[in-house]
Amino acid sequence: MRHQQTLETSSFLSGIGLHSGNPGSIAIHPAPVNTGVVFVKHIADQIQSCPANITFLGQTDHCTTLQVGEFDIQTVEHVLSALAGLEVDNAYVELLGSEIPAADGSSTPFVDMIYQSGVLIQEEPRKYLKIVQPITVEDGPRSISVLPSALPQITYFIDFPHPLIQQQEYHHFCTPHEYGKNIAGARTFAFQKEVEFLWSRGLGLGGSLHNTVVFAETGLVNDDDLRFSDECVRHKVLDLIGDLSLLGIPVIGHFIAKCAGHALHTQLVQAIIHNPDKWIMLNAGETGKGGILNEKSSFNSTICLPELQPAFHAL
Ligand SMILES: [Zn+2]
């Protein structure tokens, strides 16, 4: 039986936010069972918290933002992707500043934080949401679906009119090993012609060749090579894993995305919540063919804000 997991100890990272350009730091701390992932921030003398849950979704323009009142966190998807990709269910992500550090544009620095801390198996079984009927959201030619599947997996297609990208397809079996090896290292990418437009809108101000793969008209602006020939589609898988974690529970299903992005990813999360006849809840170890727990009625997209631990400390 699979159990919930948290971290053995806390770990820390500092850097520049990709969109704001402001310095920021995060600490990832252990959390009790059934906490989920919760962002916390010290505002004046108070600690404010924001669960990594779709209920608190802010704007999804080029990055995924969470919002509770004046507590606003930009670019949550890469750290969430690392936590979900390595199957860490419960963690507090403490934030100094308004944006998660961009680090190198991939989720490897967050994966390294988790590996440094160590993953701790907890006493409570893991729960899963198992898809039993397809759910699809579309926006013109862009779409994302989730289909019934025995194992969690993702197939992603992208199509960019650039000689180094064009059509790419990647298939990912969702295991921590596959994630660390094939997904975590894929960096954020952008097109040179778009960069000035982003800047004019106050986005991408912390973007640099240290944290973004920038495509010029025909080649790369960066001096270093791509980490994978299909790095772009792998980064889309990375983003999708982070955005899907806003459901607050791992999903057993086959996600198929075509030219999607943060907006469609999060719309699919909403569609899953609004279609409870298309999934069932399972405890770890159950197959879905018997002994199914009928817990739909207890599933709620709004989770309670947890009590913060007294030992929780400011950076
Ligand atoms: Zn991303």
Short mmCIF file of C-alpha atoms and ligand atoms in Angstrom, two decimals:
data_model
loop_
_atom_site.label_atom_id
_atom_site.label_comp_id
_atom_site.label_asym_id
_atom_site.label_seq_id
_atom_site.Cartn_x
_atom_site.Cartn_y
_atom_site.Cartn_z
CA MET A 1 0.00 0.00 0.00
CA ARG A 2 1.32 3.46 -0.87
CA HIS A 3 1.45 5.95 1.96
CA GLN A 4 1.45 9.72 1.96
CA GLN A 5 4.86 11.37 1.91
CA THR A 6 6.46 14.53 3.23
CA LEU A 7 10.06 15.67 3.71
CA GLU A 8 12.54 14.65 6.39
CA THR A 9 13.83 18.21 6.95
CA SER A 10 13.57 21.74 5.55
CA SER A 11 15.54 23.06 2.59
CA PHE A 12 16.11 26.56 1.19
CA LEU A 13 16.57 28.33 -2.15
CA SER A 14 17.07 31.99 -3.15
CA GLY A 15 16.87 33.65 -6.56
CA ILE A 16 15.12 36.05 -8.91
CA GLY A 17 11.43 35.75 -9.86
CA LEU A 18 11.03 35.13 -13.60
CA HIS A 19 8.19 37.58 -14.16
CA SER A 20 8.64 40.23 -11.46
CA GLY A 21 12.45 40.30 -11.59
CA ASN A 22 12.42 40.70 -7.80
CA PRO A 23 14.62 38.62 -5.47
CA GLY A 24 12.85 35.96 -3.46
CA SER A 25 13.55 32.94 -1.32
CA ILE A 26 11.64 29.81 -0.48
CA ALA A 27 11.93 27.14 2.15
CA ILE A 28 10.20 23.79 1.78
CA HIS A 29 9.24 22.29 5.15
CA PRO A 30 7.75 18.97 6.28
CA ALA A 31 3.99 18.95 6.95
CA PRO A 32 1.57 16.54 8.70
CA VAL A 33 -0.60 14.00 6.86
CA ASN A 34 -3.55 15.35 4.86
CA THR A 35 -2.06 18.87 4.76
CA GLY A 36 -1.39 18.88 1.02
CA VAL A 37 0.97 21.57 -0.23
CA VAL A 38 0.42 24.95 1.42
CA PHE A 39 2.23 28.20 0.60
CA VAL A 40 2.91 30.37 3.63
CA LYS A 41 4.19 33.90 3.93
CA HIS A 42 4.93 36.30 6.75
CA ILE A 43 2.97 39.51 6.25
CA ALA A 44 3.70 42.05 8.99
CA ASP A 45 3.55 39.98 12.19
CA GLN A 46 1.15 37.42 10.79
CA ILE A 47 1.58 34.18 8.92
CA GLN A 48 -0.76 33.88 5.94
CA SER A 49 -1.30 30.63 4.13
CA CYS A 50 -2.60 29.66 0.71
CA PRO A 51 -3.22 26.00 -0.13
CA ALA A 52 -1.96 24.89 -3.54
CA ASN A 53 -5.53 24.39 -4.64
CA ILE A 54 -7.50 25.46 -7.71
CA THR A 55 -9.91 27.35 -5.44
CA PHE A 56 -7.22 29.99 -5.00
CA LEU A 57 -6.22 30.24 -8.67
CA GLY A 58 -5.33 33.77 -9.82
CA GLN A 59 -4.30 34.69 -13.35
CA THR A 60 -2.71 32.10 -15.67
CA ASP A 61 -1.09 34.50 -18.13
CA HIS A 62 2.36 32.95 -18.86
CA CYS A 63 2.56 31.51 -15.34
CA THR A 64 0.23 30.10 -12.72
CA THR A 65 -0.65 32.41 -9.83
CA LEU A 66 -2.38 31.68 -6.53
CA GLN A 67 -4.21 34.34 -4.58
CA VAL A 68 -5.83 34.65 -1.15
CA GLY A 69 -6.81 38.24 -0.37
CA GLU A 70 -3.65 40.33 -0.66
CA PHE A 71 -1.47 37.19 -0.56
CA ASP A 72 -0.43 36.68 -4.17
CA ILE A 73 2.18 34.16 -5.38
CA GLN A 74 3.35 34.04 -8.98
CA THR A 75 4.90 31.12 -10.84
CA VAL A 76 3.94 28.30 -8.52
CA GLU A 77 3.96 25.62 -11.23
CA HIS A 78 7.62 24.57 -11.19
CA VAL A 79 7.95 23.95 -7.45
CA LEU A 80 4.53 22.26 -7.45
CA SER A 81 5.64 20.13 -10.38
CA ALA A 82 8.73 18.97 -8.46
CA LEU A 83 6.67 18.08 -5.39
CA ALA A 84 4.01 16.24 -7.43
CA GLY A 85 6.57 14.63 -9.72
CA LEU A 86 8.41 13.15 -6.73
CA GLU A 87 5.12 12.23 -5.01
CA VAL A 88 5.52 14.54 -2.01
CA ASP A 89 1.95 14.92 -0.75
CA ASN A 90 2.41 17.19 2.27
CA ALA A 91 4.68 20.23 2.50
CA TYR A 92 4.73 23.87 3.55
CA VAL A 93 6.37 26.14 0.98
CA GLU A 94 7.44 29.28 2.83
CA LEU A 95 7.90 32.34 0.68
CA LEU A 96 9.84 35.56 1.08
CA GLY A 97 8.79 37.85 -1.77
CA SER A 98 5.87 37.49 -4.19
CA GLU A 99 7.26 35.01 -6.67
CA ILE A 100 8.98 31.66 -6.51
CA PRO A 101 12.65 31.98 -7.62
CA ALA A 102 13.08 31.09 -11.29
CA ALA A 103 16.30 29.22 -10.55
CA ASP A 104 17.48 27.76 -13.89
CA GLY A 105 14.00 27.75 -15.47
CA SER A 106 13.48 24.05 -14.84
CA SER A 107 12.36 22.17 -11.72
CA THR A 108 15.75 20.55 -11.09
CA PRO A 109 16.69 23.01 -8.28
CA PHE A 110 13.43 22.12 -6.46
CA VAL A 111 14.01 18.42 -7.08
CA ASP A 112 17.48 18.86 -5.56
CA MET A 113 15.92 20.55 -2.50
CA ILE A 114 13.60 17.56 -2.05
CA TYR A 115 16.43 15.06 -2.50
CA GLN A 116 18.57 17.02 -0.01
CA SER A 117 15.76 16.94 2.55
CA GLY A 118 14.90 13.30 1.96
CA VAL A 119 11.36 11.97 1.46
CA LEU A 120 9.60 10.69 4.58
CA ILE A 121 6.86 8.05 4.35
CA GLN A 122 3.92 8.90 6.61
CA GLU A 123 1.39 6.67 8.36
CA GLU A 124 -1.69 7.62 6.34
CA PRO A 125 -2.52 5.87 3.02
CA ARG A 126 -2.41 7.91 -0.16
CA LYS A 127 -5.74 8.59 -1.87
CA TYR A 128 -6.20 8.83 -5.61
CA LEU A 129 -8.80 10.17 -7.97
CA LYS A 130 -9.33 7.55 -10.68
CA ILE A 131 -10.82 8.67 -13.97
CA VAL A 132 -13.60 6.33 -15.22
CA GLN A 133 -14.93 8.40 -18.14
CA PRO A 134 -13.14 10.87 -20.43
CA ILE A 135 -13.18 14.59 -19.68
CA THR A 136 -12.07 17.14 -22.32
CA VAL A 137 -11.67 20.89 -22.48
CA GLU A 138 -10.97 22.69 -25.76
CA ASP A 139 -10.08 26.11 -27.04
CA GLY A 140 -10.14 26.04 -30.84
CA PRO A 141 -7.33 23.72 -31.97
CA ARG A 142 -5.93 23.47 -28.44
CA SER A 143 -7.26 20.79 -26.15
CA ILE A 144 -6.58 18.63 -23.16
CA SER A 145 -8.33 15.43 -22.16
CA VAL A 146 -8.03 12.85 -19.44
CA LEU A 147 -9.01 9.27 -20.23
CA PRO A 148 -9.37 6.18 -18.03
CA SER A 149 -6.05 4.37 -17.63
CA ALA A 150 -4.57 1.74 -15.31
CA LEU A 151 -1.55 3.97 -14.63
CA PRO A 152 -1.00 7.73 -14.49
CA GLN A 153 0.52 8.94 -17.75
CA ILE A 154 0.77 12.03 -19.94
CA THR A 155 1.03 12.46 -23.71
CA TYR A 156 1.78 16.01 -24.86
CA PHE A 157 1.86 17.41 -28.43
CA ILE A 158 3.15 20.85 -29.38
CA ASP A 159 3.51 22.56 -32.75
CA PHE A 160 5.56 25.77 -33.06
CA PRO A 161 6.65 27.18 -36.43
CA HIS A 162 10.34 27.25 -35.48
CA PRO A 163 12.99 25.05 -37.09
CA LEU A 164 14.27 23.83 -33.71
CA ILE A 165 10.82 22.95 -32.37
CA GLN A 166 8.08 22.28 -34.96
CA GLN A 167 5.97 19.29 -33.97
CA GLN A 168 7.04 17.44 -30.83
CA GLU A 169 5.32 14.68 -28.90
CA TYR A 170 6.35 13.29 -25.53
CA HIS A 171 4.94 10.42 -23.52
CA HIS A 172 5.59 10.35 -19.79
CA PHE A 173 4.83 7.54 -17.35
CA CYS A 174 4.28 9.37 -14.06
CA THR A 175 6.87 7.91 -11.68
CA PRO A 176 9.39 9.83 -9.55
CA HIS A 177 12.26 8.15 -11.39
CA GLU A 178 10.98 9.14 -14.85
CA TYR A 179 10.25 12.64 -13.60
CA GLY A 180 13.73 13.22 -12.19
CA LYS A 181 15.44 11.74 -15.23
CA ASN A 182 13.39 13.05 -18.15
CA ILE A 183 11.19 15.99 -17.10
CA ALA A 184 12.73 18.00 -14.24
CA GLY A 185 15.63 19.37 -16.31
CA ALA A 186 13.49 20.85 -19.13
CA ARG A 187 13.66 24.65 -18.99
CA THR A 188 11.19 27.44 -19.63
CA PHE A 189 11.36 28.67 -23.22
CA ALA A 190 10.45 31.89 -25.02
CA PHE A 191 10.84 33.48 -28.44
CA GLN A 192 13.08 36.49 -28.89
CA LYS A 193 10.37 38.44 -30.72
CA GLU A 194 8.00 37.91 -27.77
CA VAL A 195 10.41 38.99 -25.05
CA GLU A 196 10.02 42.75 -25.56
CA PHE A 197 6.25 42.36 -25.72
CA LEU A 198 6.34 40.49 -22.39
CA TRP A 199 8.51 43.19 -20.85
CA SER A 200 6.10 45.89 -22.02
CA ARG A 201 3.39 44.11 -20.02
CA GLY A 202 5.54 43.82 -16.91
CA LEU A 203 6.12 40.08 -17.41
CA GLY A 204 9.39 38.24 -17.79
CA LEU A 205 11.38 41.02 -16.11
CA GLY A 206 13.62 38.47 -14.37
CA GLY A 207 14.03 36.43 -17.54
CA SER A 208 17.58 35.87 -18.72
CA LEU A 209 19.56 33.30 -20.62
CA HIS A 210 20.33 31.75 -17.21
CA ASN A 211 16.71 30.74 -16.69
CA THR A 212 15.07 30.71 -20.12
CA VAL A 213 15.77 29.04 -23.44
CA VAL A 214 15.32 31.87 -25.95
CA PHE A 215 14.72 31.02 -29.60
CA ALA A 216 15.92 33.51 -32.21
CA GLU A 217 14.50 33.51 -35.77
CA THR A 218 16.31 30.32 -36.75
CA GLY A 219 18.44 29.18 -33.81
CA LEU A 220 19.07 29.67 -30.11
CA VAL A 221 20.14 32.92 -28.42
CA ASN A 222 21.64 30.93 -25.52
CA ASP A 223 25.27 29.86 -25.85
CA ASP A 224 24.57 26.44 -24.39
CA ASP A 225 22.66 23.75 -26.28
CA LEU A 226 19.23 22.40 -25.54
CA ARG A 227 19.30 19.85 -22.70
CA PHE A 228 17.04 17.57 -24.74
CA SER A 229 16.24 17.86 -28.46
CA ASP A 230 12.57 17.95 -27.38
CA GLU A 231 13.13 20.13 -24.31
CA CYS A 232 10.11 22.34 -25.11
CA VAL A 233 7.51 19.57 -25.02
CA ARG A 234 9.13 18.12 -21.90
CA HIS A 235 8.79 21.53 -20.22
CA LYS A 236 5.08 21.52 -21.14
CA VAL A 237 4.77 18.17 -19.35
CA LEU A 238 6.58 19.71 -16.35
CA ASP A 239 4.12 22.63 -16.31
CA LEU A 240 1.12 20.32 -16.68
CA ILE A 241 2.22 18.19 -13.70
CA GLY A 242 2.49 21.34 -11.58
CA ASP A 243 -0.88 22.71 -12.70
CA LEU A 244 -2.65 19.37 -12.21
CA SER A 245 -1.42 19.24 -8.62
CA LEU A 246 -3.86 22.12 -7.92
CA LEU A 247 -6.52 19.40 -7.82
CA GLY A 248 -5.02 18.49 -4.45
CA ILE A 249 -5.03 14.74 -5.10
CA PRO A 250 -3.05 12.55 -7.53
CA VAL A 251 -5.03 11.37 -10.56
CA ILE A 252 -4.96 7.93 -12.16
CA GLY A 253 -5.71 8.66 -15.79
CA HIS A 254 -4.09 9.33 -19.16
CA PHE A 255 -3.77 13.05 -19.90
CA ILE A 256 -3.52 13.96 -23.58
CA ALA A 257 -2.67 17.61 -24.28
CA LYS A 258 -2.50 19.30 -27.70
CA CYS A 259 -0.86 22.73 -27.80
CA ALA A 260 -2.27 23.51 -24.36
CA GLY A 261 -0.96 25.88 -21.67
CA HIS A 262 -1.61 27.00 -18.10
CA ALA A 263 -5.12 28.26 -18.87
CA LEU A 264 -6.31 24.98 -20.40
CA HIS A 265 -4.46 22.89 -17.81
CA THR A 266 -6.28 24.65 -14.99
CA GLN A 267 -9.60 24.55 -16.88
CA LEU A 268 -9.25 20.76 -16.98
CA VAL A 269 -8.73 20.72 -13.20
CA GLN A 270 -11.99 22.69 -12.86
CA ALA A 271 -13.74 20.32 -15.28
CA ILE A 272 -12.64 17.29 -13.23
CA ILE A 273 -14.06 18.87 -10.07
CA HIS A 274 -17.33 19.71 -11.84
CA ASN A 275 -17.79 16.18 -13.27
CA PRO A 276 -17.86 13.89 -10.21
CA ASP A 277 -19.70 11.20 -12.22
CA LYS A 278 -16.52 10.70 -14.27
CA TRP A 279 -14.19 9.65 -11.47
CA ILE A 280 -14.03 7.66 -8.26
CA MET A 281 -11.89 8.00 -5.15
CA LEU A 282 -9.53 5.16 -4.27
CA ASN A 283 -7.29 4.38 -1.38
CA ALA A 284 -3.79 3.25 -2.31
CA GLY A 285 -3.74 -0.42 -3.31
CA GLU A 286 -7.33 -0.57 -4.56
CA THR A 287 -7.86 -1.40 -8.21
CA GLY A 288 -11.19 0.28 -8.73
CA LYS A 289 -12.89 -3.04 -9.54
CA GLY A 290 -14.03 -3.72 -5.98
CA GLY A 291 -13.80 -2.24 -2.56
CA ILE A 292 -14.23 1.22 -3.98
CA LEU A 293 -14.66 3.81 -1.34
CA ASN A 294 -17.59 6.00 -2.10
CA GLU A 295 -16.04 9.21 -0.93
CA LYS A 296 -17.25 11.52 -3.63
CA SER A 297 -19.52 13.27 -1.21
CA SER A 298 -16.59 14.09 1.04
CA PHE A 299 -14.43 15.42 -1.78
CA ASN A 300 -14.38 19.16 -1.79
CA SER A 301 -12.16 21.47 -3.76
CA THR A 302 -11.87 23.76 -0.75
CA ILE A 303 -9.54 22.40 1.87
CA CYS A 304 -9.25 23.80 5.35
CA LEU A 305 -6.33 26.03 6.14
CA PRO A 306 -4.14 23.92 8.42
CA GLU A 307 -2.88 24.99 11.81
CA LEU A 308 0.66 26.18 11.28
CA GLN A 309 3.19 24.38 13.40
CA PRO A 310 4.56 26.38 16.35
CA ALA A 311 8.08 25.48 15.26
CA PHE A 312 7.52 27.05 11.87
CA HIS A 313 10.08 29.80 11.53
CA ALA A 314 10.71 32.86 9.37
CA LEU A 315 13.58 32.80 6.92
ZN ZN B 1 7.02 26.43 -16.94
#
